[in-house]
Short mmCIF file of C-alpha atoms and ligand atoms in Angstrom, two decimals:
data_model
loop_
_atom_site.label_atom_id
_atom_site.label_comp_id
_atom_site.label_asym_id
_atom_site.label_seq_id
_atom_site.Cartn_x
_atom_site.Cartn_y
_atom_site.Cartn_z
CA MET E 1 9.75 -16.73 11.49
CA ASP E 2 6.21 -17.87 10.79
CA VAL E 3 3.46 -15.68 9.41
CA ILE E 4 1.62 -15.12 12.75
CA GLU E 5 4.97 -14.03 14.37
CA ALA E 6 5.62 -11.59 11.52
CA ILE E 7 2.01 -10.15 11.86
CA GLU E 8 2.42 -9.72 15.59
CA LYS E 9 5.91 -8.16 15.28
CA ARG E 10 5.10 -5.71 12.55
CA ARG E 11 4.91 -2.07 13.51
CA SER E 12 4.65 1.28 11.69
CA ILE E 13 8.39 2.36 11.77
CA ARG E 14 9.06 6.14 11.57
CA GLN E 15 12.78 6.13 12.49
CA TYR E 16 15.23 4.32 10.34
CA LYS E 17 18.98 3.45 10.67
CA PRO E 18 21.01 4.61 7.58
CA ASP E 19 22.26 1.08 7.01
CA PRO E 20 21.61 -0.10 3.40
CA ILE E 21 19.50 -3.12 2.60
CA PRO E 22 21.49 -5.98 0.99
CA GLU E 23 20.49 -6.66 -2.54
CA ALA E 24 19.51 -10.26 -1.88
CA VAL E 25 17.26 -9.21 0.95
CA LEU E 26 15.59 -6.50 -1.09
CA GLU E 27 15.00 -8.97 -3.76
CA GLN E 28 13.30 -11.36 -1.34
CA VAL E 29 11.06 -8.75 -0.03
CA LEU E 30 10.08 -7.65 -3.61
CA SER E 31 9.50 -11.24 -4.48
CA ALA E 32 6.93 -11.47 -1.75
CA VAL E 33 5.15 -8.50 -3.38
CA ARG E 34 5.21 -10.33 -6.67
CA LEU E 35 3.35 -13.38 -5.22
CA ALA E 36 0.44 -11.35 -3.93
CA PRO E 37 -3.03 -12.27 -5.30
CA SER E 38 -4.97 -9.74 -7.37
CA GLY E 39 -8.38 -9.59 -8.97
CA LYS E 40 -8.44 -12.04 -11.79
CA ASN E 41 -4.83 -12.27 -11.35
CA TYR E 42 -4.32 -9.16 -13.47
CA GLN E 43 -1.36 -7.96 -11.38
CA PRO E 44 -2.16 -4.34 -12.31
CA TRP E 45 0.71 -2.83 -10.50
CA LYS E 46 4.27 -1.51 -10.66
CA PHE E 47 6.51 -0.73 -7.66
CA ILE E 48 9.20 1.97 -7.92
CA VAL E 49 12.18 1.31 -5.65
CA VAL E 50 13.69 4.63 -4.86
CA ARG E 51 17.25 4.93 -3.37
CA ASP E 52 18.47 8.15 -4.59
CA ALA E 53 18.89 10.56 -1.53
CA GLU E 54 17.77 13.62 -3.32
CA MET E 55 14.66 11.90 -4.73
CA LYS E 56 13.87 10.45 -1.33
CA LYS E 57 13.93 13.95 0.07
CA GLU E 58 11.67 15.19 -2.54
CA ILE E 59 9.22 12.28 -2.02
CA ALA E 60 9.23 13.00 1.65
CA ALA E 61 8.38 16.67 0.98
CA ALA E 62 5.35 15.41 -1.06
CA CYS E 63 4.31 13.46 2.02
CA SER E 64 3.34 16.54 4.05
CA TRP E 65 -0.35 17.23 4.60
CA TYR E 66 -2.78 19.33 6.62
CA THR E 67 -5.55 18.44 9.01
CA PRO E 68 -9.02 20.00 8.49
CA PHE E 69 -8.00 22.44 11.21
CA ASP E 70 -4.92 23.73 9.30
CA ARG E 71 -2.30 21.84 11.25
CA ALA E 72 0.56 20.98 9.11
CA VAL E 73 2.05 17.50 9.31
CA ALA E 74 5.46 16.97 7.82
CA GLN E 75 6.80 13.50 7.15
CA ASP E 76 10.49 14.24 6.66
CA TRP E 77 11.41 10.96 8.32
CA VAL E 78 10.23 9.14 5.25
CA ALA E 79 13.49 10.24 3.53
CA ASP E 80 15.63 8.54 6.23
CA ALA E 81 14.76 5.04 5.15
CA PRO E 82 17.47 3.63 2.68
CA VAL E 83 14.68 2.53 0.34
CA ILE E 84 11.17 3.99 -0.55
CA VAL E 85 8.88 1.82 -2.42
CA VAL E 86 6.20 3.67 -4.36
CA ALA E 87 3.14 1.67 -5.20
CA CYS E 88 1.48 2.36 -8.60
CA GLY E 89 -1.77 0.83 -9.78
CA HIS E 90 -2.70 0.64 -13.50
CA ILE E 91 -6.36 1.80 -13.40
CA LYS E 92 -7.26 0.42 -16.82
CA GLU E 93 -5.68 -2.98 -16.08
CA ALA E 94 -7.37 -3.76 -12.84
CA ALA E 95 -10.53 -5.93 -12.60
CA VAL E 96 -13.72 -4.05 -12.12
CA LYS E 97 -17.09 -5.14 -10.96
CA TYR E 98 -20.19 -3.32 -12.08
CA TYR E 99 -24.01 -3.87 -12.62
CA GLU E 100 -25.53 -3.85 -15.99
CA ASP E 101 -29.00 -5.10 -16.96
CA GLU E 102 -29.24 -6.61 -13.55
CA ARG E 103 -26.20 -8.61 -14.10
CA VAL E 104 -22.87 -8.46 -12.28
CA ILE E 105 -20.05 -7.89 -14.77
CA ILE E 106 -16.44 -8.54 -13.97
CA ALA E 107 -13.98 -7.31 -16.52
CA ARG E 108 -10.82 -5.42 -17.11
CA ARG E 109 -11.52 -1.66 -16.85
CA ALA E 110 -10.11 -1.23 -20.31
CA THR E 111 -12.28 -3.91 -21.64
CA ALA E 112 -15.34 -2.47 -20.23
CA ASP E 113 -14.51 0.99 -21.52
CA LYS E 114 -13.90 -0.38 -25.02
CA GLU E 115 -17.24 -2.12 -25.26
CA GLY E 116 -18.89 1.11 -24.39
CA ALA E 117 -20.48 -0.28 -21.30
CA SER E 118 -19.62 3.05 -19.63
CA PRO E 119 -20.98 1.91 -16.26
CA ALA E 120 -21.56 4.80 -13.91
CA ASP E 121 -19.92 3.12 -11.06
CA TYR E 122 -16.97 0.80 -11.26
CA GLU E 123 -15.93 -1.13 -8.25
CA SER E 124 -12.28 -1.59 -8.86
CA THR E 125 -10.27 -4.30 -7.16
CA LEU E 126 -7.29 -2.05 -7.50
CA PRO E 127 -7.26 -0.68 -3.89
CA MET E 128 -7.41 -4.36 -2.61
CA ASP E 129 -4.78 -5.53 -5.02
CA LEU E 130 -2.30 -2.83 -4.09
CA ALA E 131 -2.98 -3.33 -0.35
CA ILE E 132 -2.36 -7.09 -0.39
CA ALA E 133 0.89 -6.60 -2.30
CA LEU E 134 2.08 -3.97 0.20
CA ASP E 135 0.98 -6.09 3.09
CA HIS E 136 3.20 -8.87 1.68
CA LEU E 137 5.96 -6.32 1.69
CA THR E 138 5.46 -5.32 5.35
CA LEU E 139 5.45 -8.97 6.50
CA ALA E 140 8.38 -10.08 4.39
CA ALA E 141 10.21 -7.10 5.61
CA VAL E 142 9.66 -8.21 9.31
CA GLU E 143 11.12 -11.57 8.45
CA HIS E 144 14.39 -9.77 7.51
CA GLY E 145 14.41 -7.43 10.56
CA LEU E 146 13.19 -4.62 8.31
CA GLY E 147 10.64 -1.98 9.20
CA THR E 148 8.05 -0.30 7.02
CA CYS E 149 5.29 2.31 7.34
CA TRP E 150 2.20 2.79 5.10
CA VAL E 151 2.39 6.46 4.11
CA ALA E 152 -0.73 7.60 2.32
CA GLY E 153 -0.78 11.19 3.63
CA LEU E 154 0.75 12.57 0.52
CA ASP E 155 0.18 14.86 -2.44
CA GLU E 156 -0.36 12.36 -5.22
CA GLN E 157 -0.04 14.89 -8.06
CA LYS E 158 3.37 15.97 -6.77
CA LEU E 159 4.57 12.42 -6.33
CA LYS E 160 3.50 11.52 -9.87
CA ALA E 161 5.23 14.45 -11.32
CA LEU E 162 8.47 13.57 -9.49
CA LEU E 163 8.58 10.05 -10.61
CA LYS E 164 7.20 10.52 -14.08
CA ILE E 165 4.19 8.34 -13.32
CA PRO E 166 1.56 8.41 -16.16
CA GLU E 167 -1.89 10.15 -15.70
CA ASP E 168 -3.82 6.82 -15.78
CA VAL E 169 -1.81 5.27 -12.98
CA TRP E 170 -2.80 5.51 -9.42
CA ALA E 171 -0.03 6.22 -6.80
CA PRO E 172 -1.83 6.44 -3.45
CA VAL E 173 0.88 5.32 -1.05
CA VAL E 174 4.61 5.09 -0.43
CA MET E 175 6.37 2.76 1.81
CA PRO E 176 9.70 3.49 3.39
CA LEU E 177 11.73 0.30 4.02
CA GLY E 178 14.71 0.05 6.32
CA TYR E 179 16.22 -1.14 9.59
CA PRO E 180 14.26 0.34 12.62
CA VAL E 181 16.05 2.42 15.16
CA SER E 182 13.80 0.45 17.55
CA TRP E 183 10.54 -1.56 17.47
CA PRO E 184 7.86 0.62 19.13
CA ASN E 185 5.20 -0.93 21.37
CA ALA E 186 2.10 -2.41 19.72
CA THR E 187 -0.69 0.04 19.09
CA LYS E 188 -4.06 -0.84 20.42
CA ARG E 189 -6.64 -2.90 18.51
CA LYS E 190 -10.39 -3.27 19.06
CA PRO E 191 -11.21 -6.51 20.87
CA LEU E 192 -12.18 -9.53 18.73
CA GLU E 193 -15.82 -9.55 19.89
CA GLU E 194 -16.22 -6.12 18.64
CA ILE E 195 -15.09 -6.76 15.17
CA ILE E 196 -16.28 -10.29 14.33
CA ALA E 197 -19.78 -11.34 13.70
CA TYR E 198 -21.08 -14.71 12.98
CA GLU E 199 -23.59 -15.75 10.33
CA THR E 200 -25.00 -12.21 9.87
CA TYR E 201 -23.68 -8.78 10.53
CA GLY E 202 -25.60 -8.17 13.71
CA VAL E 203 -24.77 -11.44 15.56
CA THR E 204 -21.56 -11.00 17.47
CA THR E 205 -21.37 -13.97 19.89
C1 FMN H 301 -3.68 3.12 4.48
C2 FMN H 301 -2.81 3.58 5.50
C3 FMN H 301 -2.25 4.87 5.41
C4 FMN H 301 -1.34 5.28 6.41
N1 FMN H 301 -0.84 6.53 6.23
C5 FMN H 301 0.14 6.97 7.23
C6 FMN H 301 0.80 8.10 6.97
O1 FMN H 301 0.67 8.99 6.06
N2 FMN H 301 1.69 8.52 7.86
C7 FMN H 301 2.00 7.74 8.98
O2 FMN H 301 2.86 8.13 9.73
N3 FMN H 301 1.30 6.57 9.23
C8 FMN H 301 0.44 6.05 8.28
N4 FMN H 301 -0.23 4.87 8.45
C9 FMN H 301 0.15 4.07 9.65
C10 FMN H 301 -0.97 3.96 10.67
O3 FMN H 301 -1.09 5.17 11.36
C11 FMN H 301 -0.61 2.78 11.58
O4 FMN H 301 -0.67 1.59 10.78
C12 FMN H 301 -1.66 2.57 12.73
O5 FMN H 301 -1.57 3.66 13.52
C13 FMN H 301 -1.39 1.24 13.48
O6 FMN H 301 -0.04 1.27 14.03
P1 FMN H 301 0.90 0.07 13.61
O7 FMN H 301 1.04 0.10 12.15
O8 FMN H 301 2.23 0.39 14.24
O9 FMN H 301 0.24 -1.23 14.12
C14 FMN H 301 -1.13 4.47 7.55
C15 FMN H 301 -1.69 3.18 7.58
C16 FMN H 301 -2.51 2.64 6.57
C17 FMN H 301 -2.95 1.34 6.72
#
């Protein structure tokens, strides 16, 4: 399967077969995560692979949330996947960009802290780093007939307590991984002419 095929086939999968994932397949999928690029190649991440049934249930319970209109959204289906990958980002290990004396500084967050730069606003590459790594996961999964779903609707504090994730680690998303019951139809996307601009932001032809 080529990359374009995998991109076109990927879907958010919310129903999983109980079939286990062979070790060799799991390793290949995780290896794709490892190869992801990151800001300054700091690789400020760790991915927890959860297979224990009770722990998966607890994680799924932490993945319930409310709309602003008080509608509860449970995501119990998360526990049905044979594997849940929990993405963790080391806040102090990621590259950050900030402005100081009219200069753009790029450094490790920890380095910047130590040097007392104390910039008011860091722009961390961490969200990008984690997203790329997980996108590698979603696409490598497709190659092996596996489905995934980004699940960011979760209670991060509960998740961190469950998995003993340190305070200075960010855990914004979990990703169930398993064989789909079926491949849903593609969801809609905006047309290309609406989202692509040429040369400057406003020119779209
Ligand atoms: C950052 C992010 C967070 C998401 N969080 C959830 C979630 O908590 N629960 C869920 O069911 N889907 C979640 N999704 C999946 C999106 O709803 C889905 O990607 C989108 O509707 C497009 O559908 P597709 O992935 O099948 O193309 C999330 C997707 C992204 C990228």
